[in-house]
Short mmCIF file of C-alpha atoms in Angstrom, two decimals:
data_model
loop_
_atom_site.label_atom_id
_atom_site.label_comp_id
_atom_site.label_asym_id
_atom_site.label_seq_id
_atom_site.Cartn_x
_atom_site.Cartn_y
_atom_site.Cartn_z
CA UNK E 1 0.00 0.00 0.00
CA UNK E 2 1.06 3.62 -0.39
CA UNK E 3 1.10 6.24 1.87
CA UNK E 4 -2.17 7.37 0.98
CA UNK E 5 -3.70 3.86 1.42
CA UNK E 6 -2.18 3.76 4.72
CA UNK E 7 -3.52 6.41 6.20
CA UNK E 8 -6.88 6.06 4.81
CA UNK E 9 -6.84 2.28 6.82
CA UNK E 10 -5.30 4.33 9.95
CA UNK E 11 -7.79 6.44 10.06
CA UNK E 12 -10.78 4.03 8.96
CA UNK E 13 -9.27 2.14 12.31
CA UNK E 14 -8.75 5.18 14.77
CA UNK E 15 -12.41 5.76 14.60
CA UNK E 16 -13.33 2.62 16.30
CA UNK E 17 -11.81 4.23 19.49
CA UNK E 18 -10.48 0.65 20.84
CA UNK E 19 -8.00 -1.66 20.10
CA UNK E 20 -8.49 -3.72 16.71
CA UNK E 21 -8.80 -7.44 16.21
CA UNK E 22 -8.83 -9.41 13.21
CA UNK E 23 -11.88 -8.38 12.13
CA UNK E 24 -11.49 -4.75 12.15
CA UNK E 25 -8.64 -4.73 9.98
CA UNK E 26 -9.79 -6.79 7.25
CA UNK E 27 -12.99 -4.55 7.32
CA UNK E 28 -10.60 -1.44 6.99
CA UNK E 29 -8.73 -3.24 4.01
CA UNK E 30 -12.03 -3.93 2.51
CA UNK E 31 -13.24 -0.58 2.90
CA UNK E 32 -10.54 0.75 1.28
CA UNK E 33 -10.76 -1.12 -1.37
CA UNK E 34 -7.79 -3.94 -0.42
CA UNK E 35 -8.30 -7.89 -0.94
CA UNK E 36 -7.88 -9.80 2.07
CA UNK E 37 -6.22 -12.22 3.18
CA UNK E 38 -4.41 -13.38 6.85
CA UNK E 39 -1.22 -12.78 4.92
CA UNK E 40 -2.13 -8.77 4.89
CA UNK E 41 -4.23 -8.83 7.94
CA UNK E 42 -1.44 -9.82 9.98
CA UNK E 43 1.01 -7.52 7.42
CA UNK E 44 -1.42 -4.77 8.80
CA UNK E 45 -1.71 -6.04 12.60
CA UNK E 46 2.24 -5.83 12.53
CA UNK E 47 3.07 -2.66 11.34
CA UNK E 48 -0.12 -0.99 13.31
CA UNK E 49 1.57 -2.60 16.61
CA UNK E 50 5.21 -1.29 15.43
CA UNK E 51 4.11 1.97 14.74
CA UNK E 52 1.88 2.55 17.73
CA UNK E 53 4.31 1.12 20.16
CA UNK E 54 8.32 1.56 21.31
CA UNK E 55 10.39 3.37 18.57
CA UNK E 56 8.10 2.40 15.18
CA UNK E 57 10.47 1.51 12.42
CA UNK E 58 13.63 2.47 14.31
CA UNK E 59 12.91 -0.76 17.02
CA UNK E 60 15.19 -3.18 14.96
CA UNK E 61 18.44 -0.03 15.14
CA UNK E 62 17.84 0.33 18.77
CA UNK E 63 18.19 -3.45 19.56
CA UNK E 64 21.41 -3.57 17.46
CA UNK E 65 24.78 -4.37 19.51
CA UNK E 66 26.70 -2.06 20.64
CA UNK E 67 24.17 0.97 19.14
CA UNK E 68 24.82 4.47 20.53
CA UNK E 69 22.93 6.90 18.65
CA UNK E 70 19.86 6.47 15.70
CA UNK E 71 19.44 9.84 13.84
CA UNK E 72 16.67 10.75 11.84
CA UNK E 73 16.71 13.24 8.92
CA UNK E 74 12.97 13.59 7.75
CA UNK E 75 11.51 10.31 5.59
CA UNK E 76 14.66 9.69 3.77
CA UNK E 77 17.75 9.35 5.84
CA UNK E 78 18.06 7.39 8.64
CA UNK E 79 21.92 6.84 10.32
CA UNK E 80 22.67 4.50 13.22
CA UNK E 81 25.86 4.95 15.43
CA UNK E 82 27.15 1.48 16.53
CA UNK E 83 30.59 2.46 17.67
CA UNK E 84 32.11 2.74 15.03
CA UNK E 85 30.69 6.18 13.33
CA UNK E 86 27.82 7.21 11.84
CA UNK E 87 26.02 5.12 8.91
CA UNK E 88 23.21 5.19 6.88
CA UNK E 89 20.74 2.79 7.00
CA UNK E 90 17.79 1.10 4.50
CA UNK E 91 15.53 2.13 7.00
CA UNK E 92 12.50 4.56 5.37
CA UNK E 93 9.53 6.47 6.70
CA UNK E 94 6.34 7.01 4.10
CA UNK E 95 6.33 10.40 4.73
CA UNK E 96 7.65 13.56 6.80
CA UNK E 97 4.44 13.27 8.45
CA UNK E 98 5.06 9.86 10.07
CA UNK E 99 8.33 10.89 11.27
CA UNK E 100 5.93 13.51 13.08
CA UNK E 101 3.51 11.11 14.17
CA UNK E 102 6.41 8.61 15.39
CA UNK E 103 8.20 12.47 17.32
CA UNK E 104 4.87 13.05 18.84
CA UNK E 105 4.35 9.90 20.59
CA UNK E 106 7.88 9.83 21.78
CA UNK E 107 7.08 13.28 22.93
CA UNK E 108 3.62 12.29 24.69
CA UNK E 109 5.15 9.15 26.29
CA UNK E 110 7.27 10.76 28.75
CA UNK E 111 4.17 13.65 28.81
CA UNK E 112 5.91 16.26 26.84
CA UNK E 113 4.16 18.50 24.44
CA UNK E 114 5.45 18.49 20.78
CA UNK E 115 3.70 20.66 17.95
CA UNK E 116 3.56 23.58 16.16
CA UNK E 117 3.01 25.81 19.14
CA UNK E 118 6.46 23.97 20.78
CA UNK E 119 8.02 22.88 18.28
CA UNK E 120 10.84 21.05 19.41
CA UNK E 121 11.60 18.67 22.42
CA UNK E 122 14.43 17.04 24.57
CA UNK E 123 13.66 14.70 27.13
CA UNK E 124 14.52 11.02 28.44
CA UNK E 125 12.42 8.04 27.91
CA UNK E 126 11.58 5.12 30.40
CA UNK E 127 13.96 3.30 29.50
CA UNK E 128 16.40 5.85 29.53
CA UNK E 129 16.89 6.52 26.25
CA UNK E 130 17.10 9.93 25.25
CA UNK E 131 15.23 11.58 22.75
CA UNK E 132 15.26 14.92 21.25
CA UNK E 133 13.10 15.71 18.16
CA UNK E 134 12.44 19.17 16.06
CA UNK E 135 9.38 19.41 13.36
CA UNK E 136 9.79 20.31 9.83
CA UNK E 137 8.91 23.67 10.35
CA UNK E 138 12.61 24.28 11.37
CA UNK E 139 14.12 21.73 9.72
CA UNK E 140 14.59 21.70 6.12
CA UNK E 141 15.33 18.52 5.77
CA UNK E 142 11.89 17.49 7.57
CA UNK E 143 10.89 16.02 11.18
CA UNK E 144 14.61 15.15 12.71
CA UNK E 145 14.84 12.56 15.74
CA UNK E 146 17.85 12.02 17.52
CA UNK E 147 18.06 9.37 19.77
CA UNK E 148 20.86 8.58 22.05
CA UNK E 149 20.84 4.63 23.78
CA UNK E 150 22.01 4.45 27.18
CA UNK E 151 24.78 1.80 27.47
CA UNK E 152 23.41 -1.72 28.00
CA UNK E 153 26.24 -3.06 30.30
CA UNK E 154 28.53 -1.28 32.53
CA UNK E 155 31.92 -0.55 31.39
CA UNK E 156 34.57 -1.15 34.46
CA UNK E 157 38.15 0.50 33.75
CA UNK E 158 39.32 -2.93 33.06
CA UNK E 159 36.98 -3.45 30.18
CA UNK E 160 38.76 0.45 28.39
CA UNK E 161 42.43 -1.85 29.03
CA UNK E 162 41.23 -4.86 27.46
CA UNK E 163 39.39 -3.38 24.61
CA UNK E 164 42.94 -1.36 23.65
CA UNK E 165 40.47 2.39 24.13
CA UNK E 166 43.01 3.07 27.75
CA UNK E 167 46.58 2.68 27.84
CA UNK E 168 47.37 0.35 31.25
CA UNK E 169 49.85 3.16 32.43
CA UNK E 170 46.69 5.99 32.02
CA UNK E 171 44.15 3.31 33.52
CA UNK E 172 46.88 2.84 37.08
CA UNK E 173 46.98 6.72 36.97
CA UNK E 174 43.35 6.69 36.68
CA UNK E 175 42.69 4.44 39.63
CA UNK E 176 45.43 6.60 41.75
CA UNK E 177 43.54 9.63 40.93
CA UNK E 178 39.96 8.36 42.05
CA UNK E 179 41.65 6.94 44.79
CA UNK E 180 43.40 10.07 46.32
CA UNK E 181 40.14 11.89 45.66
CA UNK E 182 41.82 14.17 42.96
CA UNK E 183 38.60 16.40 41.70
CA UNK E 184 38.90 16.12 37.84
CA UNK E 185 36.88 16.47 34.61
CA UNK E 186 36.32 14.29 31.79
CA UNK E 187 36.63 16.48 28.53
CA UNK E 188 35.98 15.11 24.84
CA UNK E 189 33.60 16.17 22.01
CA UNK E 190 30.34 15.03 21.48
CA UNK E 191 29.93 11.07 21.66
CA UNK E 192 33.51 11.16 22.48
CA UNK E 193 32.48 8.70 25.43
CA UNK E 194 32.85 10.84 28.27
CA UNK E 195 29.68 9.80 30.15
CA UNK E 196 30.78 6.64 29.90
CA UNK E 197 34.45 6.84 31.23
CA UNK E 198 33.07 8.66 34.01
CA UNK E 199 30.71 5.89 34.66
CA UNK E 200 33.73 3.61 34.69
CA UNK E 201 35.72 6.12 37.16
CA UNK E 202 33.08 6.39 39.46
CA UNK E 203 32.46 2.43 39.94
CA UNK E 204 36.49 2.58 41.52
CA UNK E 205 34.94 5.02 44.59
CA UNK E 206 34.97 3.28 47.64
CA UNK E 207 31.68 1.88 48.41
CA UNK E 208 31.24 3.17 52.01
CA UNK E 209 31.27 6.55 50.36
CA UNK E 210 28.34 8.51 49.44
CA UNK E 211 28.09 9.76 45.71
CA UNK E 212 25.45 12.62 44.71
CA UNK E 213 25.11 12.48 40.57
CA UNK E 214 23.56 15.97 39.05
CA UNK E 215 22.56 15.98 35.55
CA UNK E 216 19.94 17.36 33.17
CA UNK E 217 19.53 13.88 31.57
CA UNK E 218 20.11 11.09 33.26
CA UNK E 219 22.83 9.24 32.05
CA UNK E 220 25.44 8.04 34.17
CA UNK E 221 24.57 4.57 36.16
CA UNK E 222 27.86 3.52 37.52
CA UNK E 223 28.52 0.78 39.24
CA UNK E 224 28.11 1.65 42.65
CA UNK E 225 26.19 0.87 46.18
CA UNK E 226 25.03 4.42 47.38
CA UNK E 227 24.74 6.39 44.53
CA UNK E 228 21.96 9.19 44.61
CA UNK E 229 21.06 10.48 41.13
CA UNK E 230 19.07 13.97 40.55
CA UNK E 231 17.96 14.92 37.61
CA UNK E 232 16.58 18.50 36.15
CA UNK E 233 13.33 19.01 35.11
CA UNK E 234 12.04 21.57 31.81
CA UNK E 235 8.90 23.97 32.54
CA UNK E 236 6.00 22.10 31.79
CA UNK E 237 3.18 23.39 29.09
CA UNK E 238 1.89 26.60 31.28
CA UNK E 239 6.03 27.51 31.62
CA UNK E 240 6.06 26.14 35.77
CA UNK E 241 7.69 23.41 37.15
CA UNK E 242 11.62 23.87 35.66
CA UNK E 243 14.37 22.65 37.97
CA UNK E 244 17.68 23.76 36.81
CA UNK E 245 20.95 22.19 37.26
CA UNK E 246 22.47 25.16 39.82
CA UNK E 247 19.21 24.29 42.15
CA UNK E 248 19.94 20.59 41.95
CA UNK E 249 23.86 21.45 42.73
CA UNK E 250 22.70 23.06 45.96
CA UNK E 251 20.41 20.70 47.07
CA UNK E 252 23.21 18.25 46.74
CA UNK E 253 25.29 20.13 49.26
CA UNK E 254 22.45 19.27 51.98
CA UNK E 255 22.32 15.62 50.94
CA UNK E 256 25.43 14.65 52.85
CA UNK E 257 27.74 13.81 49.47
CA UNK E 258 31.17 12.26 49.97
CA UNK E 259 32.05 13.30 46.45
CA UNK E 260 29.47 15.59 44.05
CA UNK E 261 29.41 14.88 40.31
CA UNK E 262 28.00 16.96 37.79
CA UNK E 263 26.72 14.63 34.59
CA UNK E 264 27.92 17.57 32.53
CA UNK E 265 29.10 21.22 32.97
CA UNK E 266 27.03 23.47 30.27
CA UNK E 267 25.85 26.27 32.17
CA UNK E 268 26.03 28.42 35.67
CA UNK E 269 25.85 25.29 37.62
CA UNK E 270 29.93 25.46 37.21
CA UNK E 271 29.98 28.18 39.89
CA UNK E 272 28.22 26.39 42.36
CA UNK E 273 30.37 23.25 41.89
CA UNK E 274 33.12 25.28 42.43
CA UNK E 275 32.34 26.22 45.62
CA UNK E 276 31.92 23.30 47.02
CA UNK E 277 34.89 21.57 45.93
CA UNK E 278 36.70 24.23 47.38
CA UNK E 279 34.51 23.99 50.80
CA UNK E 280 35.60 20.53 51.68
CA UNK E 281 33.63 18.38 49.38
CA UNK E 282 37.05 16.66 47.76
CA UNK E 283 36.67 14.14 44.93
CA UNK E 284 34.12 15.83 43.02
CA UNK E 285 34.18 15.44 38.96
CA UNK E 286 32.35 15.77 36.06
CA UNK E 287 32.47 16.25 32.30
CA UNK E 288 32.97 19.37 29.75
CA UNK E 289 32.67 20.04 26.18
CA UNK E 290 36.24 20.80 25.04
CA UNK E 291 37.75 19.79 21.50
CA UNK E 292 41.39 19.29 23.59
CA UNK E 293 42.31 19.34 27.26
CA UNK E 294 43.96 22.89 26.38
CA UNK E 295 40.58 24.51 25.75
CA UNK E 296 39.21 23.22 29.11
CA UNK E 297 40.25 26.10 30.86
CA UNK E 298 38.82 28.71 28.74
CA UNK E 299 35.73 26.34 27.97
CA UNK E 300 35.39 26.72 32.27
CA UNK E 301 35.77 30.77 32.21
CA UNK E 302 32.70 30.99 29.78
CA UNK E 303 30.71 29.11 32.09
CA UNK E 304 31.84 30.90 34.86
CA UNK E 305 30.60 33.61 33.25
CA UNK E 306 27.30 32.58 32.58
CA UNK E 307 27.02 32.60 36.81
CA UNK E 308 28.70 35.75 37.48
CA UNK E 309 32.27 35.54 37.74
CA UNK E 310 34.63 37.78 36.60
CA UNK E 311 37.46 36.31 34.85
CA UNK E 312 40.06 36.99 37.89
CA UNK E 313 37.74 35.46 40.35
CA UNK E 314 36.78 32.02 37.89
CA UNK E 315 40.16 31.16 37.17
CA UNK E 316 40.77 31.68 41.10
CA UNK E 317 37.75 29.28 41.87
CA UNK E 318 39.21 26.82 38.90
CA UNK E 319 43.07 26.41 40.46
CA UNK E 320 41.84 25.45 43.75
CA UNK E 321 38.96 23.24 42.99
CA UNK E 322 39.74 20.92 39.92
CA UNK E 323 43.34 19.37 40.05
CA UNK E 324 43.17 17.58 36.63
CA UNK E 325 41.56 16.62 32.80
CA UNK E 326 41.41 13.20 31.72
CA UNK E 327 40.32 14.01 27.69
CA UNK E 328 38.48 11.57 25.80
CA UNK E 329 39.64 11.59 21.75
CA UNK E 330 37.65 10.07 18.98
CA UNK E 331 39.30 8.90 16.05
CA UNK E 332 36.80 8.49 13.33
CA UNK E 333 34.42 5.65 14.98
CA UNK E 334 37.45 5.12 17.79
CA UNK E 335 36.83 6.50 21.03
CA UNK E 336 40.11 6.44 23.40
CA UNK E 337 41.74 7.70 25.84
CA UNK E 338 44.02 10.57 24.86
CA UNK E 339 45.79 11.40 28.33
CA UNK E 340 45.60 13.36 31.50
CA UNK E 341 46.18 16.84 32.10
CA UNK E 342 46.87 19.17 35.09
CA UNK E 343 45.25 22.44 35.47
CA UNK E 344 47.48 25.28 37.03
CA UNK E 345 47.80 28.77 37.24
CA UNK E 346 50.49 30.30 34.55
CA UNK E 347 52.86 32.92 34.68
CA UNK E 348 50.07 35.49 33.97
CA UNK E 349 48.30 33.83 36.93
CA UNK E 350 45.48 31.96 34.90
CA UNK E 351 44.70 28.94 34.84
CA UNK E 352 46.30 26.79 31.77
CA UNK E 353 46.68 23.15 30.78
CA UNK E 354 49.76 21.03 31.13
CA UNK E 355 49.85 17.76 29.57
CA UNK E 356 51.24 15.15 31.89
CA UNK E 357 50.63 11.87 29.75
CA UNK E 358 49.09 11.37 25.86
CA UNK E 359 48.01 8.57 23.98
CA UNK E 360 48.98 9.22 20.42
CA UNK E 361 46.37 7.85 17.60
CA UNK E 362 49.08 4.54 17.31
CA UNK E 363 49.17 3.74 20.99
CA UNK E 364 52.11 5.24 21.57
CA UNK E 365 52.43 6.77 25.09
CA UNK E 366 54.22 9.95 25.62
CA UNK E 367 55.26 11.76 29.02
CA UNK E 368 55.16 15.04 29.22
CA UNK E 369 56.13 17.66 31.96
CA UNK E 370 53.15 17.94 33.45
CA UNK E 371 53.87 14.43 34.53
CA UNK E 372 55.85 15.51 37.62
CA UNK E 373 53.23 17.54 39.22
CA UNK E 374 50.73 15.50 38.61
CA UNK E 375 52.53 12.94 40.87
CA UNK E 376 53.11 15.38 43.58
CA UNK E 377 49.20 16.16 43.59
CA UNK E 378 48.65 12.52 43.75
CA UNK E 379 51.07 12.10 46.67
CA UNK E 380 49.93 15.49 48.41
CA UNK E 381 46.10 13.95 48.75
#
């Protein structure tokens, strides 16, 4: 059937107000004109389930191994992110509008709003898949869903090792670091892998202690006993109900955390995680959006900014509270571990980066000066 003939038997169905059986679908197919048969009863009775349950068409992508990421670029292109980069797929919708339909009910199952009036929408599904979707009307290449697949199993640091994405000498640093409660952040681009190395850190904290996860999206589960997760919440339709990121930050403080983790730094949240891991709260991480570990800094100072400090007084707040980077690179598909980083004031009395170890693209590991006081920190704590 075409798209027309599809929607006419949609439609003819959606009047009946219930579920349909057998019966009701081959009536539909007759009233539209269709021979029946079971072969395109149950033809019909399967895609009417697919479409009006899960992820529609894009079910099979998300089940795939190893899947990160499905993208969705109106009717016609469809890319799936297995780990290895992005790909296209055979996977087609009829038309722009079911790529709306399929957004909408995303949308409506985790009771968001998505139409012309809001036109776009970012949210997390039950199963924790996240899900952001824009219409048409602001996309020109239609309806776009992007869906990002929370990690099936948790990574340990051993698994990074084994799978050649950590050198050993980076992954005994690693453990040292977590260990000494060295406050750090995980930098890397976007699907770098970040989330996930920090999952992998976090499962090394001892489990007497008491870990308090912030994020607007939940997405870290690490491996831990007593780990309390908060997440942010958007305004709802009537624009009342938002939680931001720099409330949940201070209601963490009053929770009792051994160490405080921010999911991700993107906003004025920074300032308040500043504070408190230069108020006692030691151990405290999170990740950044930084093409290099050199950026970090000034990556930091813009979000500083965004919560009222000056330059003079964020870089201030930056020296004493995070004591190292640990950047994730990707490679094409490859995500890795590209090294670990210091963060110190310069001669100017900012904070800069120094490199203390790198992980070329070959494997190659390569010391740098950095290296030095990055031990000292380690044996200082």
């Amino acid at each position: 059937m075409n798209t027309a003939e599809w929607d006419a038997v949609r439609t003819r169905i959606a009047t009946l107000g219930r579920e349909p059986d057998a019966t009701d679908i081959a009536d539909a197919l007759r009233w539209c004109g269709h021979v029946v048969s079971d072969s395109s009863v149950l033809a019909v009775s399967q895609t009417l389930h697919r479409d009006s349950v899960g992820a529609g068409p894009l079910e099979p992508l998300l089940a795939l191994p190893g899947v990160t990421d499905v993208l969705v670029n109106g009717p016609d292109d469809v890319y799936v992110d297995t780990g290895d980069g992005l790909r296209t797929v055979a996977v087609r919708f009829g038309s722009d509008e079911d790529v709306r339909r399929l957004a909408v009910r995303l949308a409506a199952s985790v009771g968001r709003r998505l139409d012309d009036a809001s036109p776009f929408v970012d949210a997390r599904m039950a199963d924790g898949t996240r899900v952001h979707a824009i219409l048409g009307s602001l996309a020109d290449a239609g309806t776009c869903l992007s869906l990002r697949i929370p990690a099936r199993s948790r990574l340990t640091l051993d698994d990074w090792v084994a799978s050649g994405t950590c050198h050993p000498e980076v992954a005994d640093m690693l453990r040292r670091m977590v260990t000494a409660r060295v406050a750090f952040l995980v930098s890397g681009g976007t699907g770098s892998g970040k989330t996930t190395l920090l999952g992998s850190l976090l499962s090394l904290v001892p489990p007497e202690e008491r870990i308090l996860i912030v994020e607007d999206s939940r997405e870290l589960d690490p491996g831990h006993p007593h780990c309390v997760r908060l997440e942010g919440r958007v305004a709802n339709a009537e624009g009342a109900g938002a939680v931001t990121m720099t409330q949940l930050v201070r209601q963490a403080l009053r929770m009792r955390p051994d160490r405080i983790v921010v999911g991700e730094v993107r906003g004025a949240e920074l300032v308040d995680l500043l504070i408190a891991l230069n108020t006692g709260h030691e151990g405290g991480c999170g990740t950044v959006h930084a093409n290099a570990a050199e950026t970090v800094p000034a990556r930091l100072e813009a979000l500083a900014a965004l919560g009222g400090l000056g330059r003079e007084a964020a870089h201030s707040q930056i020296a004493a509270a995070v004591r190292a980077v640990v950047h994730v690179a990707r490679d094409g598909g490859r995500r890795r571990v590209g090294g670990i980083a210091i963060l110190a004031r310069g001669a100017d009395g900012f904070v800069e980066t120094r490199r203390a170890l790198e992980v070329t693209a070959d494997g190659r590991l390569l010391r740098h000066g950095g290296i030095d006081e990055f031990e000292a920190i380690l044996g200082a704590t």
